[in-house]
Coordinates of C-alpha atoms in Angstrom, one line a residue:
M1 CA 29.5 14.1 -0.9
K2 CA 26.5 16.3 -0.5
E3 CA 25.0 17.1 2.8
K4 CA 21.2 17.6 3.0
E5 CA 19.7 20.1 5.4
F6 CA 16.4 19.1 6.9
V7 CA 13.5 21.4 7.8
M8 CA 11.7 21.0 11.1
T9 CA 8.1 20.1 10.7
D10 CA 6.9 22.9 13.0
E11 CA 8.5 25.6 10.9
P12 CA 6.3 27.3 8.3
C13 CA 6.8 26.2 4.7
E14 CA 5.8 27.7 1.5
T15 CA 2.5 26.7 -0.1
I16 CA 2.6 24.7 -3.3
D17 CA 0.2 25.6 -6.0
I18 CA -0.9 22.4 -7.6
K19 CA -1.6 24.1 -10.9
K20 CA 2.1 25.1 -11.3
L21 CA 3.3 21.5 -10.9
Q22 CA 4.7 19.7 -14.0
K23 CA 2.7 16.9 -15.6
L24 CA 3.8 13.4 -14.7
D25 CA 5.9 11.6 -17.2
E26 CA 4.4 8.4 -18.8
E27 CA 6.5 6.0 -16.7
T28 CA 5.4 7.6 -13.5
R29 CA 1.7 7.6 -14.6
Y30 CA 2.0 3.9 -15.5
I31 CA 3.5 3.1 -12.1
L32 CA 0.8 5.0 -10.2
R33 CA -2.0 3.5 -12.3
S34 CA -0.8 -0.1 -11.9
E35 CA -0.3 0.4 -8.1
F36 CA -3.7 1.9 -7.8
R37 CA -5.4 -1.0 -9.7
T38 CA -3.6 -3.6 -7.6
G39 CA -4.4 -1.9 -4.3
L40 CA -8.0 -1.3 -5.3
S41 CA -8.7 -4.9 -6.4
L42 CA -7.2 -6.2 -3.1
T43 CA -9.2 -3.7 -1.1
I44 CA -12.4 -4.7 -2.9
I45 CA -11.8 -8.4 -2.1
Y46 CA -11.2 -7.6 1.6
F47 CA -14.3 -5.4 1.9
L48 CA -16.5 -7.9 0.2
F49 CA -15.4 -10.4 2.8
V50 CA -15.9 -8.0 5.7
F51 CA -19.3 -6.8 4.5
S52 CA -20.5 -10.4 3.8
V53 CA -20.3 -11.3 7.5
P54 CA -23.3 -9.1 8.5
V55 CA -25.2 -10.4 5.5
M56 CA -24.4 -13.9 6.7
N57 CA -25.6 -12.9 10.2
W58 CA -28.9 -11.7 8.7
F59 CA -29.7 -14.6 6.3
K60 CA -28.0 -17.5 8.0
P61 CA -28.2 -16.8 11.8
D62 CA -28.3 -20.5 12.7
W63 CA -24.8 -21.0 11.1
A64 CA -23.4 -17.5 11.9
F65 CA -24.1 -17.9 15.7
A66 CA -23.1 -21.6 15.9
K67 CA -20.4 -22.1 18.5
V68 CA -16.9 -23.0 17.2
F69 CA -13.5 -23.1 19.0
G70 CA -14.2 -22.7 22.7
G71 CA -17.6 -21.0 22.5
M72 CA -16.6 -18.4 19.8
S73 CA -19.4 -18.0 17.2
A74 CA -18.6 -18.5 13.5
S75 CA -19.2 -14.9 12.6
W76 CA -17.0 -13.7 15.4
F77 CA -14.3 -16.2 14.3
L78 CA -14.6 -14.9 10.7
T79 CA -14.4 -11.2 11.7
T80 CA -11.5 -11.6 14.0
I81 CA -9.2 -14.5 13.1
V82 CA -9.9 -14.9 9.4
A83 CA -10.1 -11.2 8.6
M84 CA -6.7 -10.7 10.2
V85 CA -5.2 -13.6 8.3
M86 CA -6.7 -12.2 5.1
A87 CA -5.1 -8.8 5.8
F88 CA -1.7 -10.4 6.2
I89 CA -2.2 -12.5 3.0
I90 CA -3.4 -9.4 1.0
A91 CA -0.3 -7.5 2.2
F92 CA 1.9 -10.4 1.2
V93 CA 0.3 -10.7 -2.2
H94 CA 0.6 -7.0 -2.8
T95 CA 4.2 -7.0 -1.9
K96 CA 5.0 -10.0 -4.1
L97 CA 3.1 -8.4 -7.1
Y98 CA 5.0 -5.2 -6.5
E99 CA 8.3 -6.9 -6.5
R100 CA 7.5 -8.8 -9.6
W101 CA 6.3 -5.7 -11.3
E102 CA 9.4 -3.8 -10.2
K103 CA 11.7 -6.4 -11.7
K104 CA 9.7 -6.2 -15.0
V105 CA 9.9 -2.4 -15.2
Q106 CA 13.6 -2.4 -14.4
T107 CA 14.3 -4.7 -17.3
I108 CA 12.2 -2.6 -19.7
T109 CA 13.3 0.9 -18.6
P110 CA 16.8 1.2 -17.1
S111 CA 17.2 3.8 -14.5
S112 CA 17.8 7.3 -15.8
R113 CA 20.4 8.0 -13.0
K114 CA 23.6 6.1 -12.6
E115 CA 24.6 4.8 -9.2
E116 CA 27.5 7.3 -8.8
E117 CA 25.1 10.2 -9.6
K118 CA 22.7 9.4 -6.8
E119 CA 22.7 11.8 -3.8
T120 CA 24.1 10.5 -0.5
V121 CA 22.6 11.9 2.7
V122 CA 25.0 12.2 5.6
Y123 CA 23.6 12.0 9.1
D124 CA 25.8 13.5 11.8
A125 CA 24.8 12.5 15.3
N126 CA 26.9 15.3 16.8
I127 CA 24.8 18.1 15.3
S128 CA 22.5 19.5 17.9

């Protein structure tokens, strides 16, 4: 069993030159691109909704400032309650898409490292 030593964050570390880093392999590039596309598309949907509220306030003020639910205006309701629900739904959708994608990738490309080869990190509470 391997023990891993951790570096404190306030200690100086060496600088990494980005030009000296290896190129990403195709599998990692594919993973990053697909995650970026998913996140970007869900972000665009959310921002379109959030930015549509001021447009609604400008072009439909009679509807935007109509009272709903205990004196709350429709635009206030949309920007608080509905936007929060949308954020949770988007997070849920992103998680489900990622899980489905992860299962697909695992069936296509088996892991390059076997379970017994994986590093185990031991945490000792008695180390001060």
